[in-house]
Coordinates of C-alpha atoms and ligand atoms in Angstrom, one line a residue:
M1 CA 20.5 -131.4 -54.4
R2 CA 18.1 -129.2 -52.3
R3 CA 18.4 -125.5 -52.9
R4 CA 16.7 -122.4 -51.5
V5 CA 15.3 -119.8 -53.9
V6 CA 15.0 -116.1 -52.9
E7 CA 13.2 -113.7 -55.3
S8 CA 13.3 -109.8 -55.3
D9 CA 13.2 -106.9 -57.6
V10 CA 16.8 -105.9 -56.8
C11 CA 19.5 -108.2 -55.4
I12 CA 22.4 -106.2 -54.0
I13 CA 25.6 -108.2 -53.4
G14 CA 27.6 -106.8 -50.5
S15 CA 26.5 -104.6 -47.5
G16 CA 29.2 -102.1 -47.3
I17 CA 28.7 -98.3 -47.4
S18 CA 28.0 -98.1 -51.2
A19 CA 25.4 -100.9 -50.8
A20 CA 23.8 -99.0 -47.9
M21 CA 23.6 -95.8 -50.0
I22 CA 21.8 -97.6 -52.8
A23 CA 19.4 -99.5 -50.6
D24 CA 18.6 -96.3 -48.6
R25 CA 17.7 -94.4 -51.8
L26 CA 15.6 -97.2 -53.3
A27 CA 13.7 -97.4 -50.0
R28 CA 12.9 -93.7 -50.2
T29 CA 11.9 -93.5 -53.8
T30 CA 10.5 -97.0 -54.8
T31 CA 8.5 -99.8 -53.4
A32 CA 10.9 -102.4 -54.9
R33 CA 11.6 -105.7 -52.9
V34 CA 15.4 -105.4 -52.1
V35 CA 17.4 -108.3 -51.0
V36 CA 21.0 -107.7 -49.7
V37 CA 23.4 -110.6 -49.6
E38 CA 26.5 -110.3 -47.3
A39 CA 29.3 -112.8 -46.9
G40 CA 30.3 -111.6 -43.5
D41 CA 28.6 -111.8 -40.1
N42 CA 26.4 -109.2 -38.4
T43 CA 28.5 -106.5 -36.7
V44 CA 28.9 -105.7 -33.0
P45 CA 25.7 -103.8 -32.0
L46 CA 26.0 -100.2 -30.8
G47 CA 24.9 -101.2 -27.3
Q48 CA 28.0 -103.4 -26.9
R49 CA 30.5 -100.9 -28.3
A50 CA 31.4 -99.1 -25.1
A51 CA 32.3 -102.4 -23.4
A52 CA 34.2 -103.4 -26.6
R53 CA 36.1 -100.2 -26.4
D54 CA 37.0 -100.8 -22.7
R55 CA 38.3 -104.2 -23.5
F56 CA 40.4 -102.8 -26.4
I57 CA 41.9 -100.1 -24.1
R58 CA 42.6 -102.6 -21.2
Y59 CA 43.6 -105.7 -23.2
G60 CA 44.1 -104.7 -26.7
E61 CA 41.3 -106.9 -28.0
N62 CA 39.8 -106.3 -31.4
P63 CA 36.5 -104.6 -30.5
W64 CA 34.8 -105.7 -33.8
G65 CA 34.5 -109.4 -33.0
R66 CA 34.1 -111.6 -36.1
D67 CA 34.8 -109.0 -38.7
H68 CA 36.5 -111.1 -41.4
L69 CA 36.2 -114.5 -43.1
E70 CA 38.7 -117.2 -42.1
G71 CA 40.6 -118.5 -45.1
Y72 CA 40.3 -115.3 -47.1
E73 CA 44.0 -114.2 -46.8
I74 CA 45.0 -112.9 -50.2
E75 CA 48.1 -112.0 -52.1
G76 CA 48.9 -108.3 -52.6
P77 CA 48.3 -105.0 -50.8
L78 CA 44.9 -105.4 -49.4
Q79 CA 43.5 -102.4 -47.5
S80 CA 41.7 -104.4 -44.9
R81 CA 40.4 -108.0 -44.5
S82 CA 37.2 -106.8 -43.0
M83 CA 34.0 -108.5 -44.4
Q84 CA 31.0 -108.0 -42.2
V85 CA 27.6 -106.3 -42.4
G86 CA 28.7 -102.7 -43.1
G87 CA 32.0 -103.7 -44.7
L88 CA 35.2 -101.7 -44.4
A89 CA 33.3 -98.6 -43.3
M90 CA 32.6 -100.3 -39.9
H91 CA 36.4 -99.5 -39.3
W92 CA 36.7 -96.2 -41.2
G93 CA 37.8 -92.9 -39.9
A94 CA 34.7 -91.2 -41.5
V95 CA 36.9 -88.5 -43.2
T96 CA 34.7 -87.4 -46.0
P97 CA 36.2 -84.8 -48.4
R98 CA 34.8 -84.5 -51.9
F99 CA 37.1 -84.9 -54.9
S100 CA 38.1 -81.7 -56.6
P101 CA 36.6 -80.9 -60.1
E102 CA 40.2 -81.5 -61.6
D103 CA 40.1 -85.1 -60.5
F104 CA 37.5 -85.8 -63.2
K105 CA 39.4 -84.2 -66.0
Q106 CA 43.0 -85.1 -65.8
K107 CA 43.4 -85.9 -69.5
T108 CA 41.8 -82.6 -70.6
L109 CA 43.5 -80.4 -68.0
Y110 CA 47.1 -82.2 -67.6
D111 CA 47.2 -84.6 -70.6
V112 CA 47.7 -87.7 -68.2
G113 CA 45.4 -90.6 -67.5
T114 CA 41.8 -90.8 -68.5
D115 CA 38.9 -88.2 -68.1
W116 CA 35.9 -89.6 -66.2
P117 CA 32.6 -89.7 -68.2
I118 CA 31.1 -87.3 -65.6
D119 CA 32.2 -84.1 -64.1
Y120 CA 32.2 -82.6 -60.6
D121 CA 28.9 -80.6 -61.2
E122 CA 27.1 -83.8 -62.3
L123 CA 28.1 -85.5 -59.1
D124 CA 27.5 -82.5 -56.7
P125 CA 23.8 -83.3 -55.9
F126 CA 24.8 -86.9 -55.1
Y127 CA 27.7 -85.7 -52.9
Q128 CA 25.1 -83.7 -51.1
E129 CA 22.7 -86.6 -50.7
A130 CA 25.4 -88.9 -49.4
E131 CA 26.5 -86.2 -46.9
E132 CA 22.9 -85.9 -45.7
V133 CA 22.4 -89.7 -45.3
M134 CA 25.6 -90.0 -43.3
G135 CA 25.5 -86.6 -41.6
V136 CA 28.6 -84.9 -42.6
A137 CA 29.9 -82.0 -40.6
G138 CA 32.0 -79.6 -42.5
E139 CA 33.2 -76.0 -43.0
Q140 CA 32.9 -74.5 -46.4
G141 CA 36.4 -73.9 -47.7
P142 CA 37.2 -71.0 -50.1
P143 CA 34.6 -71.6 -53.0
E144 CA 37.2 -71.3 -55.6
L145 CA 39.0 -74.3 -54.1
D146 CA 36.1 -76.1 -52.5
P147 CA 33.0 -75.6 -54.7
R148 CA 29.6 -76.8 -53.5
K149 CA 26.1 -75.8 -54.3
K150 CA 24.5 -76.2 -50.9
P151 CA 25.8 -76.0 -47.3
F152 CA 27.0 -79.0 -45.4
P153 CA 24.2 -80.7 -43.5
L154 CA 26.0 -80.2 -40.1
P155 CA 28.1 -77.4 -38.8
P156 CA 31.8 -78.2 -38.8
I157 CA 33.5 -80.0 -35.9
P158 CA 34.9 -77.2 -33.8
L159 CA 38.7 -76.7 -34.1
T160 CA 40.6 -77.5 -30.8
Y161 CA 42.8 -74.9 -29.2
N162 CA 45.7 -76.9 -30.8
L163 CA 44.2 -76.7 -34.4
E164 CA 43.5 -73.0 -34.0
L165 CA 47.3 -72.6 -33.4
L166 CA 48.2 -74.9 -36.3
K167 CA 45.8 -73.0 -38.6
D168 CA 47.7 -69.8 -37.8
W169 CA 51.0 -71.7 -38.5
A170 CA 49.8 -72.8 -41.9
A171 CA 48.6 -69.2 -42.7
K172 CA 52.2 -68.0 -42.2
S173 CA 53.0 -70.0 -45.5
A174 CA 49.9 -68.5 -47.1
I175 CA 48.0 -71.8 -46.9
P176 CA 44.3 -71.5 -46.1
T177 CA 43.1 -74.4 -44.1
W178 CA 39.7 -75.4 -42.7
S179 CA 38.1 -78.1 -40.6
Q180 CA 38.2 -81.4 -42.4
P181 CA 34.7 -82.6 -43.4
S182 CA 33.8 -85.8 -41.4
A183 CA 30.8 -88.0 -41.0
K184 CA 30.8 -87.4 -37.3
N185 CA 27.9 -85.7 -35.5
S186 CA 28.9 -82.1 -34.6
V187 CA 25.4 -82.0 -33.3
A188 CA 22.9 -84.8 -32.6
Y189 CA 21.6 -86.1 -36.0
R190 CA 19.0 -88.7 -37.0
G191 CA 18.8 -90.3 -33.6
R192 CA 22.5 -90.4 -33.1
P193 CA 24.2 -88.3 -30.4
Q194 CA 26.8 -85.4 -30.7
C195 CA 30.5 -86.4 -30.9
C196 CA 31.9 -85.9 -27.4
R197 CA 35.6 -86.1 -28.6
N198 CA 36.5 -89.1 -26.6
D199 CA 39.0 -89.7 -29.6
T200 CA 38.6 -93.5 -30.1
C201 CA 37.1 -93.2 -33.6
S202 CA 39.7 -95.6 -34.6
P203 CA 39.1 -98.4 -33.8
I204 CA 35.6 -97.8 -32.4
C205 CA 33.1 -95.1 -31.6
P206 CA 31.3 -96.2 -28.4
I207 CA 28.3 -93.9 -28.8
G208 CA 27.5 -93.9 -32.5
A209 CA 28.4 -90.3 -33.2
K210 CA 30.6 -91.4 -36.1
Y211 CA 28.5 -92.8 -39.0
S212 CA 28.8 -96.4 -40.1
P213 CA 26.6 -98.3 -42.6
D214 CA 25.0 -100.5 -39.8
F215 CA 22.9 -97.4 -38.8
T216 CA 21.4 -97.4 -42.2
W217 CA 20.8 -101.1 -42.2
N218 CA 19.2 -101.0 -38.8
A219 CA 16.7 -98.3 -39.9
L220 CA 16.0 -100.1 -43.2
L221 CA 15.4 -103.5 -41.5
A222 CA 13.3 -101.9 -38.7
S223 CA 11.0 -100.4 -41.4
K224 CA 11.0 -103.7 -43.3
R225 CA 12.3 -101.9 -46.5
V226 CA 15.0 -104.5 -47.1
E227 CA 15.9 -108.1 -46.4
L228 CA 19.6 -108.6 -45.4
M229 CA 21.1 -112.1 -45.5
P230 CA 24.4 -112.2 -43.7
R231 CA 26.9 -115.2 -43.8
T232 CA 25.9 -115.9 -47.4
L233 CA 28.6 -115.7 -50.0
V234 CA 27.6 -115.1 -53.7
R235 CA 29.8 -117.3 -55.9
K236 CA 28.5 -117.0 -59.3
L237 CA 26.1 -114.8 -61.4
V238 CA 24.4 -116.8 -64.2
L239 CA 23.5 -115.5 -67.7
A240 CA 20.2 -115.8 -69.5
D241 CA 18.9 -114.5 -72.9
G242 CA 21.9 -115.5 -74.9
G243 CA 24.2 -113.6 -72.4
K244 CA 22.2 -110.2 -72.4
T245 CA 20.9 -110.5 -68.9
I246 CA 21.6 -112.2 -65.5
S247 CA 18.9 -114.6 -64.4
H248 CA 20.2 -115.5 -60.9
A249 CA 23.0 -115.5 -58.5
V250 CA 24.3 -118.7 -56.8
A251 CA 25.4 -118.4 -53.3
S252 CA 26.5 -120.6 -50.4
S253 CA 25.5 -120.0 -46.7
F254 CA 28.2 -120.5 -44.1
D255 CA 25.5 -121.9 -41.8
R256 CA 24.1 -124.4 -44.3
P257 CA 26.9 -125.0 -46.7
D258 CA 25.1 -128.0 -48.2
T259 CA 22.1 -126.0 -49.3
P260 CA 22.9 -123.6 -52.2
V261 CA 20.9 -120.4 -52.3
E262 CA 19.6 -119.1 -55.6
F263 CA 18.8 -115.4 -55.8
R264 CA 16.4 -114.5 -58.6
A265 CA 15.9 -110.8 -59.3
K266 CA 15.1 -108.2 -62.1
I267 CA 18.3 -106.3 -61.4
F268 CA 21.6 -107.3 -59.8
V269 CA 23.8 -104.8 -58.1
V270 CA 27.4 -105.8 -57.4
A271 CA 28.5 -103.7 -54.4
A272 CA 31.1 -105.8 -53.1
G273 CA 33.9 -103.2 -53.0
Y274 CA 37.0 -102.9 -55.1
V275 CA 38.4 -106.4 -54.5
W276 CA 35.3 -108.7 -54.4
S277 CA 33.3 -107.1 -57.2
S278 CA 35.9 -107.8 -59.9
H279 CA 36.6 -111.1 -58.3
L280 CA 32.9 -112.2 -58.6
L281 CA 32.7 -111.2 -62.2
L282 CA 35.9 -113.1 -63.0
L283 CA 34.6 -116.1 -61.0
S284 CA 31.4 -116.1 -63.0
A285 CA 33.2 -117.2 -66.3
Q286 CA 30.7 -119.4 -68.2
S287 CA 29.6 -120.3 -71.7
G288 CA 29.2 -117.1 -73.6
A289 CA 31.5 -115.2 -71.1
S290 CA 34.6 -117.3 -71.0
D291 CA 36.8 -114.5 -69.4
G292 CA 34.2 -113.6 -66.9
L293 CA 31.0 -111.4 -66.9
A294 CA 31.0 -108.0 -68.2
N295 CA 34.4 -108.6 -69.6
K296 CA 34.3 -108.2 -73.3
S297 CA 36.7 -105.3 -73.0
G298 CA 39.1 -107.5 -71.1
L299 CA 39.2 -104.8 -68.3
V300 CA 37.5 -106.4 -65.4
G301 CA 40.2 -106.3 -62.6
K302 CA 42.4 -103.8 -64.4
Y303 CA 43.2 -100.2 -63.6
L304 CA 43.1 -100.6 -59.8
S305 CA 43.5 -97.1 -58.4
G306 CA 44.4 -95.2 -55.3
H307 CA 46.8 -92.6 -53.9
R308 CA 50.1 -92.7 -52.0
N309 CA 51.1 -90.2 -49.4
V310 CA 54.1 -88.5 -47.9
G311 CA 53.7 -87.8 -44.2
G312 CA 55.9 -86.1 -41.6
Y313 CA 56.2 -84.6 -38.2
V314 CA 57.2 -81.0 -37.5
D315 CA 58.5 -79.6 -34.2
L316 CA 57.1 -76.1 -33.6
P317 CA 57.6 -73.4 -31.0
L318 CA 54.0 -73.8 -29.9
R319 CA 52.5 -74.9 -26.7
L320 CA 50.2 -77.7 -27.9
Y321 CA 48.3 -79.9 -25.6
P322 CA 48.0 -83.2 -27.5
G323 CA 45.0 -85.4 -26.7
M324 CA 42.3 -82.8 -27.3
N325 CA 41.1 -84.5 -30.5
E326 CA 44.0 -86.1 -32.3
Q327 CA 41.8 -87.7 -34.9
H328 CA 40.5 -84.4 -36.3
S329 CA 42.5 -82.3 -38.8
L330 CA 42.8 -79.2 -40.9
V331 CA 42.7 -79.6 -44.5
T332 CA 43.5 -77.6 -47.7
K333 CA 42.8 -78.2 -51.3
Q334 CA 45.3 -75.5 -52.4
F335 CA 47.7 -78.0 -53.9
M336 CA 45.1 -80.0 -55.8
R337 CA 45.0 -77.4 -58.5
P338 CA 48.3 -77.1 -60.5
R339 CA 47.8 -74.7 -63.4
P340 CA 46.8 -76.3 -66.7
G341 CA 50.1 -77.0 -68.5
A342 CA 52.1 -77.0 -65.2
R343 CA 53.9 -80.1 -64.0
F344 CA 51.5 -82.8 -62.9
I345 CA 51.9 -82.7 -59.1
R346 CA 48.6 -82.8 -57.2
H347 CA 48.0 -83.5 -53.6
D348 CA 45.9 -82.6 -50.6
L349 CA 47.4 -81.4 -47.3
R350 CA 46.2 -82.2 -43.8
I351 CA 47.5 -81.1 -40.5
W352 CA 46.9 -82.7 -37.0
E353 CA 48.1 -82.2 -33.5
S354 CA 50.4 -85.0 -32.5
S355 CA 51.8 -86.4 -29.3
V356 CA 54.9 -87.7 -31.1
G357 CA 57.9 -86.9 -28.9
K358 CA 55.7 -85.4 -26.2
T359 CA 54.8 -88.3 -24.0
A360 CA 56.7 -89.1 -20.7
R361 CA 59.6 -91.6 -21.2
L362 CA 62.0 -93.7 -19.0
V363 CA 65.1 -93.4 -21.2
D364 CA 66.6 -90.3 -22.7
D365 CA 67.9 -89.8 -26.3
S366 CA 71.3 -91.5 -25.5
G367 CA 69.4 -94.6 -24.1
A368 CA 70.2 -93.8 -20.4
L369 CA 67.6 -94.7 -17.8
M370 CA 65.9 -91.8 -16.0
L371 CA 64.6 -91.9 -12.5
G372 CA 62.4 -89.7 -10.3
D373 CA 62.5 -85.9 -11.1
A374 CA 64.7 -86.6 -14.2
I375 CA 61.6 -88.0 -15.9
L376 CA 59.6 -84.9 -15.1
D377 CA 62.3 -82.5 -16.1
D378 CA 62.8 -84.2 -19.4
W379 CA 59.0 -84.2 -20.0
R380 CA 58.7 -80.5 -19.1
K381 CA 61.6 -79.7 -21.4
R382 CA 60.2 -81.5 -24.4
T383 CA 56.7 -80.1 -24.1
Q384 CA 58.0 -76.4 -24.4
T385 CA 57.3 -77.0 -28.1
G386 CA 54.6 -78.8 -29.9
T387 CA 54.5 -81.4 -32.7
A388 CA 52.4 -81.1 -35.8
R389 CA 51.6 -84.1 -38.1
V390 CA 51.4 -83.3 -41.7
R391 CA 50.3 -85.6 -44.6
A392 CA 49.7 -85.2 -48.3
Y393 CA 47.9 -87.8 -50.4
Y394 CA 49.2 -87.5 -54.0
E395 CA 47.5 -88.6 -57.1
V396 CA 48.8 -91.8 -58.8
I397 CA 47.7 -92.5 -62.4
P398 CA 46.5 -96.1 -62.6
D399 CA 48.1 -98.5 -65.1
R400 CA 46.3 -101.3 -66.9
S401 CA 48.6 -103.7 -65.1
S402 CA 47.4 -102.6 -61.7
E403 CA 45.2 -105.6 -61.6
L404 CA 43.3 -108.2 -59.7
T405 CA 43.4 -111.8 -61.1
L406 CA 42.3 -115.1 -59.9
D407 CA 44.9 -117.0 -57.8
T408 CA 44.5 -120.6 -58.7
G409 CA 46.9 -121.6 -56.0
K410 CA 44.6 -120.3 -53.2
K411 CA 41.0 -121.5 -52.9
N412 CA 38.1 -121.0 -50.5
Q413 CA 36.3 -123.9 -48.8
W414 CA 34.1 -124.3 -51.9
G415 CA 37.2 -124.6 -54.2
D416 CA 36.7 -121.0 -55.8
P417 CA 40.1 -119.3 -56.5
L418 CA 40.8 -116.3 -54.3
P419 CA 41.9 -113.0 -55.9
K420 CA 45.5 -111.8 -56.2
L421 CA 46.3 -108.0 -56.4
S422 CA 49.2 -106.0 -57.7
F423 CA 49.5 -102.2 -58.1
Q424 CA 51.6 -100.5 -60.7
D425 CA 51.9 -96.7 -61.4
A426 CA 51.3 -95.6 -65.0
P427 CA 54.4 -94.4 -66.8
E428 CA 53.4 -90.7 -66.3
S429 CA 53.2 -91.3 -62.5
V430 CA 56.5 -93.3 -62.5
A431 CA 58.1 -90.2 -64.2
E432 CA 56.7 -87.8 -61.7
R433 CA 57.0 -89.8 -58.5
G434 CA 60.4 -88.5 -57.4
A435 CA 59.5 -84.9 -58.2
T436 CA 56.2 -85.2 -56.4
E437 CA 57.6 -86.6 -53.2
E438 CA 60.5 -84.0 -53.3
S439 CA 57.9 -81.2 -53.8
I440 CA 55.9 -82.3 -50.8
R441 CA 59.0 -82.6 -48.6
T442 CA 60.1 -79.2 -49.7
L443 CA 56.7 -77.8 -48.8
F444 CA 57.0 -79.4 -45.3
N445 CA 60.4 -77.8 -44.9
E446 CA 59.1 -74.4 -45.9
M447 CA 56.2 -74.6 -43.6
A448 CA 58.5 -75.6 -40.8
R449 CA 60.8 -72.6 -41.5
A450 CA 57.8 -70.2 -41.7
G451 CA 57.0 -71.3 -38.1
K452 CA 60.6 -71.3 -36.9
G453 CA 60.3 -75.1 -36.4
T454 CA 62.0 -78.2 -37.9
V455 CA 60.9 -81.2 -39.7
L456 CA 61.5 -84.2 -37.4
R457 CA 61.0 -86.9 -40.0
T458 CA 59.2 -87.7 -43.2
S459 CA 58.1 -91.1 -44.6
V460 CA 56.3 -92.4 -47.7
D461 CA 53.7 -95.1 -47.5
N462 CA 54.2 -97.5 -50.4
F463 CA 50.7 -98.8 -50.5
Q464 CA 47.9 -97.0 -52.3
D465 CA 45.2 -95.9 -49.9
H466 CA 41.5 -95.8 -50.7
P467 CA 41.9 -98.5 -53.3
A468 CA 39.3 -98.6 -56.0
G469 CA 38.9 -99.4 -59.7
G470 CA 38.8 -102.9 -61.4
C471 CA 35.5 -102.1 -63.2
R472 CA 36.2 -98.5 -64.4
M473 CA 33.4 -96.5 -66.0
G474 CA 33.4 -94.9 -69.5
T475 CA 31.4 -94.3 -72.5
D476 CA 33.4 -96.7 -74.8
G477 CA 32.6 -100.3 -74.2
S478 CA 36.0 -101.4 -75.4
A479 CA 37.8 -99.2 -72.9
S480 CA 35.6 -99.5 -69.9
V481 CA 33.5 -102.1 -68.0
V482 CA 30.4 -100.0 -66.9
D483 CA 28.8 -96.8 -68.1
S484 CA 28.7 -93.7 -65.9
W485 CA 25.6 -95.1 -64.1
G486 CA 27.4 -98.4 -63.3
R487 CA 25.4 -100.5 -65.7
T488 CA 27.8 -103.1 -67.3
H489 CA 28.2 -102.5 -71.1
D490 CA 27.6 -106.2 -71.6
H491 CA 24.6 -107.2 -69.6
E492 CA 21.6 -104.8 -69.2
N493 CA 20.4 -105.9 -65.7
L494 CA 23.8 -106.1 -64.1
F495 CA 25.3 -103.0 -62.3
V496 CA 28.6 -102.6 -60.5
V497 CA 28.6 -99.6 -58.1
G498 CA 30.9 -97.5 -56.0
A499 CA 34.6 -97.9 -55.6
P500 CA 35.2 -100.4 -58.4
T501 CA 33.9 -98.0 -61.0
A502 CA 36.3 -95.1 -60.2
V503 CA 38.5 -94.1 -63.2
S504 CA 41.3 -92.8 -60.9
G505 CA 42.0 -92.3 -57.3
G506 CA 42.1 -88.6 -56.8
C507 CA 44.2 -87.2 -54.0
A508 CA 41.8 -87.2 -51.0
N509 CA 39.9 -89.9 -49.0
A510 CA 37.6 -91.4 -51.6
T511 CA 34.7 -93.0 -49.9
L512 CA 32.3 -90.1 -50.1
T513 CA 33.0 -90.1 -53.9
F514 CA 32.1 -93.9 -54.0
C515 CA 28.9 -93.1 -52.2
A516 CA 27.9 -90.3 -54.5
L517 CA 28.6 -92.6 -57.5
A518 CA 26.5 -95.3 -55.9
L519 CA 23.6 -92.8 -55.3
R520 CA 23.8 -91.8 -58.9
S521 CA 23.5 -95.4 -59.9
A522 CA 20.4 -95.8 -57.7
R523 CA 18.9 -93.0 -59.6
E524 CA 19.2 -94.9 -62.8
L525 CA 18.0 -98.1 -61.2
E526 CA 14.8 -96.3 -60.0
R527 CA 13.7 -95.8 -63.7
D528 CA 12.8 -99.6 -64.0
L529 CA 11.2 -100.0 -60.5
P530 CA 7.8 -99.2 -59.0
K531 CA 7.7 -95.6 -57.6
R532 CA 6.8 -95.0 -54.0
Ligands
LIG1 C1 40.8 -98.7 -41.0 C2 40.2 -98.0 -42.2 C3 39.9 -96.6 -42.2 C4 39.4 -96.0 -43.2 N1 39.0 -94.6 -43.2 C5 38.5 -94.0 -44.2 C6 38.2 -92.6 -44.1 O1 38.3 -92.0 -43.1 N2 37.6 -92.0 -45.2 C7 37.5 -92.6 -46.4 O2 37.1 -92.0 -47.4 N3 37.7 -94.0 -46.4 C8 38.2 -94.7 -45.4 N4 38.4 -96.0 -45.5 C9 38.0 -96.7 -46.7 C10 36.5 -97.0 -46.7 O3 36.3 -97.8 -45.5 C11 36.2 -97.8 -48.0 O4 36.5 -97.1 -49.1 C12 34.7 -98.2 -48.1 O5 34.2 -98.6 -46.8 C13 34.5 -99.2 -49.2 O6 33.1 -99.5 -49.2 P1 32.4 -100.4 -50.3 O7 31.0 -100.4 -50.1 O8 33.0 -100.1 -51.6 O9 33.0 -101.9 -50.1 P2 33.3 -102.7 -48.7 O10 33.2 -102.0 -47.5 O11 34.5 -103.6 -48.9 O12 32.0 -103.7 -48.7 C14 31.8 -104.8 -49.5 C15 31.1 -105.8 -48.7 O13 30.8 -106.9 -49.7 C16 30.9 -108.2 -49.0 N5 31.1 -109.1 -50.1 C17 32.2 -109.2 -50.9 N6 32.1 -110.2 -51.7 C18 30.9 -110.8 -51.5 C19 30.2 -111.9 -52.2 N7 30.7 -112.5 -53.1 N8 29.0 -112.2 -51.6 C20 28.4 -111.6 -50.5 N9 29.1 -110.4 -49.9 C21 30.3 -110.1 -50.4 C22 32.1 -107.8 -48.1 O14 32.0 -108.9 -47.1 C23 31.9 -106.5 -47.7 O15 31.1 -106.4 -46.4 C24 39.0 -96.7 -44.4 C25 39.2 -98.0 -44.5 C26 39.8 -98.7 -43.4 C27 40.0 -100.2 -43.5
LIG2 S1 35.7 -88.6 -31.0 FE1 34.6 -90.1 -29.8 S2 32.4 -89.7 -29.9 FE2 33.5 -88.5 -31.5 S3 33.2 -89.9 -33.3 FE3 35.3 -90.3 -32.4 S4 34.9 -91.9 -30.9 FE4 32.8 -91.1 -31.5

């Protein structure tokens, strides 16, 4: 059979945000030939996004076009089916908090879960670097809660009038809040314009003020620092040297399915996200690695992580004007820091303006139809007060049985089994779940009372957000899949980077942490590559 061979120094599998960080750093610091392989299609170019947004608003069309692969529906709680150049972060909200120092030391501080092999201080410069690549706008919180060595690259996104009022409301409960860090341009940055608050960050920013990985890819492609091959699915990594190294990756192109592509490289970097990274390692089972690559520990696909949330709406005697910037929020890290020895309840807290209960309606609370002035009277009455949306992500300790396995009942067009996911809390999280959710609800009630308001409703999302894990990092090869740099314990030229390497899910949006981890991996990769 004919095959195509592509050679490089570094072959990166996947083109999501973690891959973009690695490629960007390697382009700055080395002259290595970097090839990026992406299963999905090219994404909608920036120039077409304003029109795509219009069609979304008018007709509810998906503004992202072909952003997923047909036939890749999998079992279990999947965060998104998105597979395209740029990965999931083409759709993200660009909310970019750092983890807190406690996230890396839960065993030492609270005697639950597992400590990470690195701490916050080690990651600080890589957080900073990721913030600079993306352009994170942020406000420094109180340093004891929100430590950082250098200022944010961009000034904070200004608080709207509504958020100023809600900040005063939180202060009544002695909760300090600040502007949520976000990868949105508070001022023009790296050729992209300032955010003009048109409030459609989800599903699409029409002007490119919100960072997405395609901007990094476009710059790298324009300067010919990487080659990117979309619509090409890596299906297997093949061992050499008696199992010590990877010699090549075997891929199939969706455009030329009959001509396999063979990627030969000195270093292979699996940057395929929390689902597809473990999946590829398991799919690559072969002689000498019968349970999959990098899997001597038996932990590939295990310890999937994330965090759950309790959310709510609070009616407050405040004249809020929803629609000013409903996607932006206040944040506090006050509740991420229980005292050592105290009960293990850790969560963030965010506050948004909300239009819940404040839009015009045609039927009243009893279901009766309203006509003419009755509609306006009802609307005026209900907007005498304002609604705050509150939400707390709380930490869930991952269990070994939170896992990704191969689903032999479901296969792709080449006959490879698809993955199957299941999430399970570790026993210490099962024991604390009720108390944690009750504690958050109590907090919402106390905050409502302090503002002379009432909680309208609360809810718990059962899925775990910002999923990660599956190839957790550690120093002990029998208890982890990769070292702290992402190098697999079993194969010296195989790295897994970003989300899959996380030890636990923390209690804040996690992608900035995945990016910082990926940049730290890139620093290790540089050692074996020609310097720029
Ligand atoms: C709607 C939405 C909103 C979000 N908002 C936020 C937010 O505000 N803040 C935050 O912190 N996080 C947010 N997230 C999460 C965030 O988007 C992800 O954590 C992040 O994008 C993961 O990046 P990644 O590089 O690890 O993987 P991915 O983005 O999953 O990238 C992996 C890429 O690899 C490709 N791939 C997989 N397997 C193969 C293979 N075998 N061969 C070739 N290519 C392959 C995939 O097609 C994909 O493009 C959000 C997610 C969604 C869906
Ligand atoms: S508010 Fe508008 S301009 Fe700003 S990031 Fe969101 S969509 Fe883009």
